[in-house]
Amino acid sequence: MNVVGLTFLLSGFTFAQSDPFFPSMKDLWMPNPANARDVLDKLVSFRTVSSESNLELISWVESYLESYGVSSTRVYNDDRSKANLYANVGPDVSGGVVLSGHTDVVPVEGQAWDTDPFVVTEKDGKLFGRGTCDMKGFDALALAAVPKALERGVNRPLQIALSYDEEVGCIGAPFMISEMRDHLPPASAVIVGEPSMMQAVTGHKGGYGWWIHVKGFEVHSSLMHTGVNAIMYGAKLIEWANQQNDAIRAKQPTELAAQFDPPFTTLHTGRIWGGTAHNITAKDCEFGIDFRLVPGEEIGVYKDALFAEVARVEAMMQAVVPETSIEITQRFHVPPLQPENEGAAEQLVRQITGDNGQHVVSYGTEAGQFQEKDYSAVICGPGDIAQAHQPNEFISIDQFEKGEAFLDRLVDHLAS
């Protein structure tokens, strides 16, 4: 047979370009498409608790993307112990879709796990492991979609955005989002893959947190009138938060607020530290006051009220001992996700899922931060938020497969 064309020697066999069994150039350089479950196993194995570095995971993702010829960019925190990562998969044109996920997980200490939390364990149709639901399950599906996008030849890019420190106040994402706006082609939609049972969630509350350090004056408790007990004055601020909750709850909720559970803004203190001994007025007391803000309300109103109350209590303290004080610093700022009027992200997800219901959530996500930078954003991801942060956290195999099917259809959409 007269064969015309370039001949390759591969594994001891001779292939000619005209041979019907001759592999294409794409087949020669492109690795086998990733198995989403294998990617999930690898991601969960990295102990990326928010108090620890995520750089080993980021390095693995970089190598994974490089194996498909995709370059990525890191955006570090101040001490370079953690990094965000973003990438553009496909052509450098506008109109793509961002898949947004976070790499950190909550701690497992103090929780009773039946399996190793950092090894994915399949049992009874569920995949157990820390982060399988929140939200390495979605991260794995997003990364597994990369070779599919390249193989199908998307006309608009798939953009990957992986953040650090979401679990401690969505701290890392804003730095990454700003760089993406400056260096990537503008995307038409952002899909934040927090667990939503693959429903299109179009709104969430905002989260704002302040850390309060009450600096008192120590004396023997028998002479407490000459000292300043930081815990007892701090308690005045916590009681103020309770009173605010009562007043807010008594108001008629707006039409948008009525969709949330609960249908109003809330104030919360979850932990408190302070004191030296029971018979000494506490020199220090530290705690946080966090706000979960209904979309449409202004955090400035609540901030002004909080700072005014801090000033009032501080004046009471300084009337006893002038050198006492209250220090207040902002811990985090997570803007709410505002439902968009015919938003591109919402329309896209509804088109793929067929979900036309109205869904909002009271937890915060990075979707509001993308929206704040003029992206159209929606939440849609596999799994049930009720499993997040729990011992024996899991994602059902059914939800994992539905998430994979969703991203397959998204890739088809970008290739059309």
Tab-separated table of C-alpha atoms in Angstrom:
chain	number	residue	atom	x	y	z
A	1	MET	CA	0.000	0.000	0.000
A	2	ASN	CA	1.390	3.374	-0.977
A	3	VAL	CA	1.004	5.603	2.025
A	4	VAL	CA	1.593	9.308	1.576
A	5	GLY	CA	2.136	11.497	4.627
A	6	LEU	CA	4.114	11.894	7.782
A	7	THR	CA	4.990	8.679	9.598
A	8	PHE	CA	5.289	8.376	13.388
A	9	LEU	CA	6.973	5.640	15.389
A	10	LEU	CA	4.958	5.180	18.597
A	11	SER	CA	5.435	2.316	21.058
A	12	GLY	CA	6.986	0.125	18.383
A	13	PHE	CA	4.160	0.631	15.867
A	14	THR	CA	4.245	2.661	12.672
A	15	PHE	CA	1.310	4.979	12.000
A	16	ALA	CA	0.837	6.994	8.843
A	17	GLN	CA	-1.208	10.174	8.699
A	18	SER	CA	-3.552	8.578	6.181
A	19	ASP	CA	-4.060	5.459	8.323
A	20	PRO	CA	-7.644	5.373	9.700
A	21	PHE	CA	-6.218	4.345	13.075
A	22	PHE	CA	-3.660	7.138	13.120
A	23	PRO	CA	-4.107	9.256	16.290
A	24	SER	CA	-4.799	12.936	15.857
A	25	MET	CA	-2.288	15.488	17.078
A	26	LYS	CA	-4.739	16.398	19.864
A	27	ASP	CA	-4.769	12.772	21.021
A	28	LEU	CA	-0.987	12.702	21.100
A	29	TRP	CA	-0.503	15.728	23.375
A	30	MET	CA	-3.674	15.808	25.448
A	31	PRO	CA	-3.761	13.648	28.597
A	32	ASN	CA	-6.724	11.383	29.186
A	33	PRO	CA	-9.786	13.352	30.322
A	34	ALA	CA	-9.856	13.663	34.090
A	35	ASN	CA	-12.151	11.535	36.181
A	36	ALA	CA	-14.033	13.883	38.505
A	37	ARG	CA	-14.020	11.368	41.343
A	38	ASP	CA	-10.226	11.010	41.123
A	39	VAL	CA	-9.873	14.787	41.277
A	40	LEU	CA	-12.162	14.902	44.312
A	41	ASP	CA	-10.066	12.237	46.071
A	42	LYS	CA	-6.958	14.320	45.511
A	43	LEU	CA	-8.469	17.640	46.607
A	44	VAL	CA	-9.903	16.196	49.824
A	45	SER	CA	-6.499	14.699	50.705
A	46	PHE	CA	-5.064	18.210	51.129
A	47	ARG	CA	-5.731	19.405	54.692
A	48	THR	CA	-6.653	22.939	53.710
A	49	VAL	CA	-8.278	23.973	56.986
A	50	SER	CA	-8.502	27.772	57.009
A	51	SER	CA	-5.854	28.019	59.731
A	52	GLU	CA	-3.345	26.219	57.474
A	53	SER	CA	-1.728	26.914	54.107
A	54	ASN	CA	-3.437	25.820	50.888
A	55	LEU	CA	-0.298	26.031	48.733
A	56	GLU	CA	0.133	22.270	48.270
A	57	LEU	CA	-3.354	22.083	46.786
A	58	ILE	CA	-2.703	25.147	44.617
A	59	SER	CA	0.548	23.638	43.326
A	60	TRP	CA	-1.277	20.433	42.432
A	61	VAL	CA	-3.998	22.341	40.575
A	62	GLU	CA	-1.347	24.321	38.681
A	63	SER	CA	0.330	21.095	37.548
A	64	TYR	CA	-3.015	19.585	36.659
A	65	LEU	CA	-3.917	22.563	34.463
A	66	GLU	CA	-0.449	22.654	32.918
A	67	SER	CA	-0.882	19.024	31.853
A	68	TYR	CA	-3.645	20.291	29.571
A	69	GLY	CA	-1.654	23.273	28.356
A	70	VAL	CA	-3.563	25.737	30.543
A	71	SER	CA	-1.608	28.417	32.363
A	72	SER	CA	-2.867	29.804	35.674
A	73	THR	CA	-2.143	32.732	37.956
A	74	ARG	CA	-1.708	32.850	41.710
A	75	VAL	CA	-2.845	35.748	43.870
A	76	TYR	CA	-1.154	35.503	47.278
A	77	ASN	CA	-2.132	36.723	50.704
A	78	ASP	CA	0.186	39.171	52.496
A	79	ASP	CA	2.604	36.608	53.944
A	80	ARG	CA	2.422	34.343	50.860
A	81	SER	CA	1.235	31.386	52.942
A	82	LYS	CA	-1.968	31.047	50.894
A	83	ALA	CA	-3.020	31.795	47.355
A	84	ASN	CA	-6.007	32.156	45.107
A	85	LEU	CA	-5.722	30.735	41.608
A	86	TYR	CA	-7.475	31.664	38.372
A	87	ALA	CA	-7.227	30.470	34.794
A	88	ASN	CA	-8.784	31.009	31.386
A	89	VAL	CA	-9.610	27.787	29.529
A	90	GLY	CA	-10.231	28.352	25.840
A	91	PRO	CA	-9.982	31.434	23.642
A	92	ASP	CA	-9.199	34.902	24.996
A	93	VAL	CA	-12.591	36.317	24.116
A	94	SER	CA	-15.420	37.812	26.141
A	95	GLY	CA	-18.626	36.023	27.035
A	96	GLY	CA	-17.202	33.126	29.018
A	97	VAL	CA	-18.368	31.661	32.314
A	98	VAL	CA	-16.514	31.702	35.637
A	99	LEU	CA	-16.700	28.623	37.857
A	100	SER	CA	-15.991	29.863	41.379
A	101	GLY	CA	-15.088	27.712	44.364
A	102	HIS	CA	-13.079	27.950	47.561
A	103	THR	CA	-10.236	25.645	48.587
A	104	ASP	CA	-10.413	25.962	52.382
A	105	VAL	CA	-12.447	23.792	54.724
A	106	VAL	CA	-13.542	24.056	58.340
A	107	PRO	CA	-11.732	22.144	61.124
A	108	VAL	CA	-12.506	18.574	62.121
A	109	GLU	CA	-11.183	18.814	65.689
A	110	GLY	CA	-13.847	18.036	68.275
A	111	GLN	CA	-16.071	16.304	65.728
A	112	ALA	CA	-16.852	12.584	65.880
A	113	TRP	CA	-16.021	11.164	62.440
A	114	ASP	CA	-16.634	7.533	61.513
A	115	THR	CA	-14.032	7.680	58.719
A	116	ASP	CA	-10.814	9.561	57.968
A	117	PRO	CA	-12.122	13.053	57.060
A	118	PHE	CA	-9.284	13.578	54.582
A	119	VAL	CA	-9.913	10.396	52.614
A	120	VAL	CA	-13.028	10.162	50.464
A	121	THR	CA	-15.016	7.129	51.596
A	122	GLU	CA	-17.915	5.815	49.518
A	123	LYS	CA	-20.768	4.254	51.474
A	124	ASP	CA	-24.524	3.941	50.946
A	125	GLY	CA	-24.527	6.146	47.862
A	126	LYS	CA	-22.590	8.925	49.587
A	127	LEU	CA	-19.049	10.286	49.408
A	128	PHE	CA	-17.847	11.113	52.916
A	129	GLY	CA	-14.966	13.491	53.636
A	130	ARG	CA	-14.234	17.019	54.786
A	131	GLY	CA	-15.102	19.350	51.936
A	132	THR	CA	-16.879	16.825	49.735
A	133	CYS	CA	-19.984	18.991	50.002
A	134	ASP	CA	-18.505	22.378	50.914
A	135	MET	CA	-17.066	22.709	48.399
A	136	LYS	CA	-14.345	20.530	46.950
A	137	GLY	CA	-17.034	18.501	45.227
A	138	PHE	CA	-17.778	21.428	42.928
A	139	ASP	CA	-14.074	22.287	42.626
A	140	ALA	CA	-13.385	18.755	41.393
A	141	LEU	CA	-16.199	18.947	38.853
A	142	ALA	CA	-14.955	22.326	37.607
A	143	LEU	CA	-11.416	20.999	37.124
A	144	ALA	CA	-12.707	17.835	35.433
A	145	ALA	CA	-14.570	20.077	32.970
A	146	VAL	CA	-11.289	21.616	31.755
A	147	PRO	CA	-10.223	18.788	29.391
A	148	LYS	CA	-13.814	18.483	28.178
A	149	ALA	CA	-13.844	22.170	27.255
A	150	LEU	CA	-10.573	21.803	25.373
A	151	GLU	CA	-11.659	18.626	23.614
A	152	ARG	CA	-14.967	20.101	22.487
A	153	GLY	CA	-13.327	23.337	21.391
A	154	VAL	CA	-15.277	25.967	23.325
A	155	ASN	CA	-15.860	29.219	21.451
A	156	ARG	CA	-16.102	31.144	24.719
A	157	PRO	CA	-13.834	30.395	27.668
A	158	LEU	CA	-14.383	28.526	30.866
A	159	GLN	CA	-12.700	30.492	33.659
A	160	ILE	CA	-11.628	28.775	36.877
A	161	ALA	CA	-11.495	30.785	40.126
A	162	LEU	CA	-10.341	29.063	43.329
A	163	SER	CA	-10.033	31.130	46.513
A	164	TYR	CA	-8.599	30.874	50.008
A	165	ASP	CA	-10.158	31.775	53.390
A	166	GLU	CA	-13.791	31.752	52.320
A	167	GLU	CA	-14.716	29.984	55.541
A	168	VAL	CA	-13.378	32.807	57.708
A	169	GLY	CA	-15.203	35.639	55.987
A	170	CYS	CA	-14.603	35.405	52.216
A	171	ILE	CA	-11.278	37.135	52.770
A	172	GLY	CA	-9.262	35.931	49.779
A	173	ALA	CA	-11.605	36.243	46.807
A	174	PRO	CA	-11.728	40.070	46.433
A	175	PHE	CA	-8.022	40.245	45.556
A	176	MET	CA	-8.462	37.553	42.915
A	177	ILE	CA	-11.624	39.085	41.485
A	178	SER	CA	-9.886	42.434	40.989
A	179	GLU	CA	-7.049	40.774	39.080
A	180	MET	CA	-9.444	38.747	36.974
A	181	ARG	CA	-11.244	41.929	35.975
A	182	ASP	CA	-7.925	43.448	34.909
A	183	HIS	CA	-6.325	40.465	33.161
A	184	LEU	CA	-8.988	38.106	31.821
A	185	PRO	CA	-11.567	38.611	29.066
A	186	PRO	CA	-14.829	39.768	30.666
A	187	ALA	CA	-17.101	36.859	31.501
A	188	SER	CA	-20.854	36.995	30.977
A	189	ALA	CA	-21.667	34.987	34.099
A	190	VAL	CA	-20.241	33.646	37.351
A	191	ILE	CA	-21.491	30.374	38.817
A	192	VAL	CA	-20.533	29.988	42.470
A	193	GLY	CA	-20.795	26.291	43.200
A	194	GLU	CA	-21.815	26.361	46.853
A	195	PRO	CA	-24.143	23.465	47.693
A	196	SER	CA	-27.641	24.377	46.516
A	197	MET	CA	-28.976	20.974	45.387
A	198	MET	CA	-28.353	22.247	41.840
A	199	GLN	CA	-30.988	24.938	42.227
A	200	ALA	CA	-30.497	28.466	40.932
A	201	VAL	CA	-29.990	30.619	44.031
A	202	THR	CA	-30.247	34.272	43.095
A	203	GLY	CA	-29.887	36.022	46.459
A	204	HIS	CA	-28.106	35.683	49.775
A	205	LYS	CA	-27.590	37.776	52.868
A	206	GLY	CA	-24.489	39.852	53.376
A	207	GLY	CA	-22.052	39.184	56.189
A	208	TYR	CA	-20.226	41.875	58.142
A	209	GLY	CA	-18.170	41.271	61.245
A	210	TRP	CA	-16.429	43.470	63.811
A	211	TRP	CA	-13.989	42.324	66.492
A	212	ILE	CA	-14.335	44.132	69.807
A	213	HIS	CA	-11.585	44.322	72.433
A	214	VAL	CA	-12.711	45.853	75.712
A	215	LYS	CA	-9.682	47.002	77.757
A	216	GLY	CA	-10.635	47.301	81.416
A	217	PHE	CA	-8.794	47.863	84.710
A	218	GLU	CA	-7.986	45.084	87.181
A	219	VAL	CA	-8.767	45.346	90.898
A	220	HIS	CA	-9.882	42.837	93.519
A	221	SER	CA	-13.540	42.090	92.950
A	222	SER	CA	-14.360	43.261	96.467
A	223	LEU	CA	-13.415	46.750	95.220
A	224	MET	CA	-15.007	46.385	91.824
A	225	HIS	CA	-16.390	49.932	91.925
A	226	THR	CA	-12.808	51.231	91.564
A	227	GLY	CA	-12.000	49.012	88.607
A	228	VAL	CA	-13.482	48.406	85.174
A	229	ASN	CA	-14.600	44.844	84.468
A	230	ALA	CA	-14.085	44.392	80.737
A	231	ILE	CA	-16.389	41.363	80.624
A	232	MET	CA	-19.286	43.142	82.296
A	233	TYR	CA	-18.957	46.190	80.045
A	234	GLY	CA	-18.583	43.914	77.040
A	235	ALA	CA	-21.813	42.261	78.126
A	236	LYS	CA	-23.546	45.613	77.704
A	237	LEU	CA	-22.631	45.551	74.017
A	238	ILE	CA	-23.816	41.959	73.637
A	239	GLU	CA	-27.087	42.869	75.316
A	240	TRP	CA	-27.379	45.793	72.893
A	241	ALA	CA	-27.117	43.245	70.060
A	242	ASN	CA	-29.937	41.239	71.654
A	243	GLN	CA	-32.103	44.351	71.838
A	244	GLN	CA	-31.384	45.135	68.180
A	245	ASN	CA	-32.494	41.635	67.191
A	246	ASP	CA	-35.758	42.084	69.082
A	247	ALA	CA	-36.427	45.442	67.431
A	248	ILE	CA	-35.600	44.156	63.935
A	249	ARG	CA	-37.747	41.048	64.374
A	250	ALA	CA	-40.735	43.180	65.338
A	251	LYS	CA	-40.698	45.096	62.034
A	252	GLN	CA	-42.674	44.128	58.955
A	253	PRO	CA	-40.220	42.453	56.509
A	254	THR	CA	-39.830	43.786	52.995
A	255	GLU	CA	-41.007	41.685	50.070
A	256	LEU	CA	-37.430	40.575	49.377
A	257	ALA	CA	-36.613	39.936	53.041
A	258	ALA	CA	-39.720	37.760	53.364
A	259	GLN	CA	-38.085	35.203	51.047
A	260	PHE	CA	-35.302	34.518	53.584
A	261	ASP	CA	-35.257	32.343	56.671
A	262	PRO	CA	-35.266	34.239	58.972
A	263	PRO	CA	-36.831	37.167	57.077
A	264	PHE	CA	-34.724	39.875	58.725
A	265	THR	CA	-31.165	41.001	59.457
A	266	THR	CA	-29.573	39.361	62.497
A	267	LEU	CA	-26.767	40.239	64.951
A	268	HIS	CA	-24.736	37.459	66.550
A	269	THR	CA	-21.923	36.795	69.023
A	270	GLY	CA	-20.579	33.247	68.947
A	271	ARG	CA	-17.455	33.285	71.142
A	272	ILE	CA	-16.054	35.383	73.983
A	273	TRP	CA	-12.716	35.513	75.799
A	274	GLY	CA	-11.571	37.398	78.884
A	275	GLY	CA	-10.678	37.577	82.530
A	276	THR	CA	-7.855	36.335	84.735
A	277	ALA	CA	-9.600	34.966	87.814
A	278	HIS	CA	-13.082	34.982	89.254
A	279	ASN	CA	-12.119	37.415	92.034
A	280	ILE	CA	-10.427	39.975	89.737
A	281	THR	CA	-12.241	42.476	87.559
A	282	ALA	CA	-11.433	41.417	84.018
A	283	LYS	CA	-8.713	43.448	82.334
A	284	ASP	CA	-9.645	42.231	78.851
A	285	CYS	CA	-12.678	40.932	77.026
A	286	GLU	CA	-12.770	40.070	73.327
A	287	PHE	CA	-15.654	38.975	71.135
A	288	GLY	CA	-17.180	39.524	67.742
A	289	ILE	CA	-20.473	40.995	66.661
A	290	ASP	CA	-21.520	39.800	63.227
A	291	PHE	CA	-24.377	41.010	61.033
A	292	ARG	CA	-26.218	38.928	58.432
A	293	LEU	CA	-27.784	41.612	56.323
A	294	VAL	CA	-30.846	41.239	54.113
A	295	PRO	CA	-30.204	42.500	50.553
A	296	GLY	CA	-31.512	46.020	50.092
A	297	GLU	CA	-30.543	47.207	53.572
A	298	GLU	CA	-27.532	49.446	54.180
A	299	ILE	CA	-24.816	48.145	56.471
A	300	GLY	CA	-23.794	51.743	57.175
A	301	VAL	CA	-26.924	52.235	59.284
A	302	TYR	CA	-26.053	49.273	61.494
A	303	LYS	CA	-22.368	50.174	61.603
A	304	ASP	CA	-23.163	53.709	62.797
A	305	ALA	CA	-25.450	52.325	65.495
A	306	LEU	CA	-22.796	49.842	66.672
A	307	PHE	CA	-20.062	52.456	66.824
A	308	ALA	CA	-22.348	54.852	68.694
A	309	GLU	CA	-23.073	52.197	71.309
A	310	VAL	CA	-19.364	51.380	71.615
A	311	ALA	CA	-18.647	55.067	72.229
A	312	ARG	CA	-21.401	55.247	74.852
A	313	VAL	CA	-20.099	52.226	76.782
A	314	GLU	CA	-16.511	53.407	76.483
A	315	ALA	CA	-17.448	56.759	78.006
A	316	MET	CA	-18.988	54.923	80.976
A	317	MET	CA	-15.737	52.992	81.469
A	318	GLN	CA	-13.521	56.053	81.186
A	319	ALA	CA	-15.619	57.887	83.772
A	320	VAL	CA	-14.275	55.316	86.260
A	321	VAL	CA	-10.729	54.788	84.895
A	322	PRO	CA	-9.737	57.181	82.087
A	323	GLU	CA	-7.104	54.892	80.495
A	324	THR	CA	-9.627	52.166	79.687
A	325	SER	CA	-10.933	51.856	76.140
A	326	ILE	CA	-12.744	49.774	73.524
A	327	GLU	CA	-10.979	48.853	70.292
A	328	ILE	CA	-13.119	47.812	67.314
A	329	THR	CA	-11.818	46.447	64.016
A	330	GLN	CA	-13.581	45.020	60.997
A	331	ARG	CA	-13.012	41.287	60.524
A	332	PHE	CA	-14.820	40.676	57.254
A	333	HIS	CA	-17.100	42.243	54.701
A	334	VAL	CA	-19.225	40.001	52.490
A	335	PRO	CA	-21.738	41.954	50.416
A	336	PRO	CA	-25.159	40.406	49.825
A	337	LEU	CA	-26.060	38.830	46.508
A	338	GLN	CA	-28.813	40.989	45.067
A	339	PRO	CA	-31.341	39.241	42.802
A	340	GLU	CA	-30.726	40.572	39.285
A	341	ASN	CA	-33.404	41.663	36.853
A	342	GLU	CA	-33.017	39.164	33.992
A	343	GLY	CA	-29.394	38.584	34.965
A	344	ALA	CA	-27.243	36.638	32.510
A	345	ALA	CA	-25.981	34.188	35.148
A	346	GLU	CA	-29.474	33.373	36.389
A	347	GLN	CA	-30.836	32.916	32.871
A	348	LEU	CA	-27.953	30.624	31.932
A	349	VAL	CA	-28.377	28.357	34.952
A	350	ARG	CA	-32.150	28.214	34.530
A	351	GLN	CA	-31.695	27.314	30.863
A	352	ILE	CA	-29.377	24.412	31.748
A	353	THR	CA	-31.184	23.120	34.849
A	354	GLY	CA	-34.788	23.889	33.935
A	355	ASP	CA	-35.220	25.303	37.465
A	356	ASN	CA	-37.633	28.236	37.457
A	357	GLY	CA	-38.187	28.455	41.205
A	358	GLN	CA	-37.243	31.392	43.398
A	359	HIS	CA	-34.431	30.492	45.799
A	360	VAL	CA	-32.488	32.599	48.286
A	361	VAL	CA	-30.225	31.570	51.187
A	362	SER	CA	-29.184	33.138	54.467
A	363	TYR	CA	-25.548	32.054	54.299
A	364	GLY	CA	-22.973	34.250	52.578
A	365	THR	CA	-20.838	33.390	49.550
A	366	GLU	CA	-18.342	34.966	47.189
A	367	ALA	CA	-21.164	35.590	44.691
A	368	GLY	CA	-21.870	38.990	46.256
A	369	GLN	CA	-18.186	39.912	45.884
A	370	PHE	CA	-18.232	39.055	42.177
A	371	GLN	CA	-21.451	41.024	41.769
A	372	GLU	CA	-19.845	43.972	43.560
A	373	LYS	CA	-17.237	43.977	40.749
A	374	ASP	CA	-19.970	44.100	38.091
A	375	TYR	CA	-20.162	40.387	37.292
A	376	SER	CA	-23.555	38.740	36.851
A	377	ALA	CA	-23.555	36.016	39.521
A	378	VAL	CA	-25.661	33.095	40.673
A	379	ILE	CA	-25.192	30.190	43.100
A	380	CYS	CA	-25.612	26.674	41.775
A	381	GLY	CA	-23.767	23.638	43.051
A	382	PRO	CA	-24.216	20.014	44.075
A	383	GLY	CA	-24.945	18.898	47.619
A	384	ASP	CA	-27.031	19.994	50.571
A	385	ILE	CA	-25.838	22.911	52.712
A	386	ALA	CA	-27.142	21.007	55.746
A	387	GLN	CA	-24.113	18.695	55.404
A	388	ALA	CA	-21.592	21.554	55.404
A	389	HIS	CA	-19.312	21.805	58.453
A	390	GLN	CA	-20.817	18.657	59.972
A	391	PRO	CA	-19.016	15.542	61.224
A	392	ASN	CA	-19.262	12.835	58.554
A	393	GLU	CA	-19.803	15.515	55.903
A	394	PHE	CA	-20.880	13.986	52.603
A	395	ILE	CA	-22.149	14.646	49.130
A	396	SER	CA	-24.506	12.104	47.612
A	397	ILE	CA	-23.259	10.377	44.479
A	398	ASP	CA	-26.523	11.395	42.817
A	399	GLN	CA	-25.807	15.077	43.460
A	400	PHE	CA	-22.199	14.694	42.334
A	401	GLU	CA	-23.353	13.139	39.077
A	402	LYS	CA	-25.985	15.835	38.574
A	403	GLY	CA	-23.283	18.455	39.029
A	404	GLU	CA	-21.146	16.716	36.416
A	405	ALA	CA	-24.040	16.554	33.960
A	406	PHE	CA	-24.710	20.261	34.543
A	407	LEU	CA	-21.121	21.189	33.686
A	408	ASP	CA	-21.174	18.928	30.627
A	409	ARG	CA	-24.166	20.908	29.352
A	410	LEU	CA	-22.414	24.156	30.224
A	411	VAL	CA	-19.404	23.132	28.139
A	412	ASP	CA	-21.745	22.284	25.255
A	413	HIS	CA	-23.267	25.747	25.641
A	414	LEU	CA	-19.836	27.412	25.438
A	415	ALA	CA	-18.944	25.308	22.393
A	416	SER	CA	-22.126	26.175	20.521
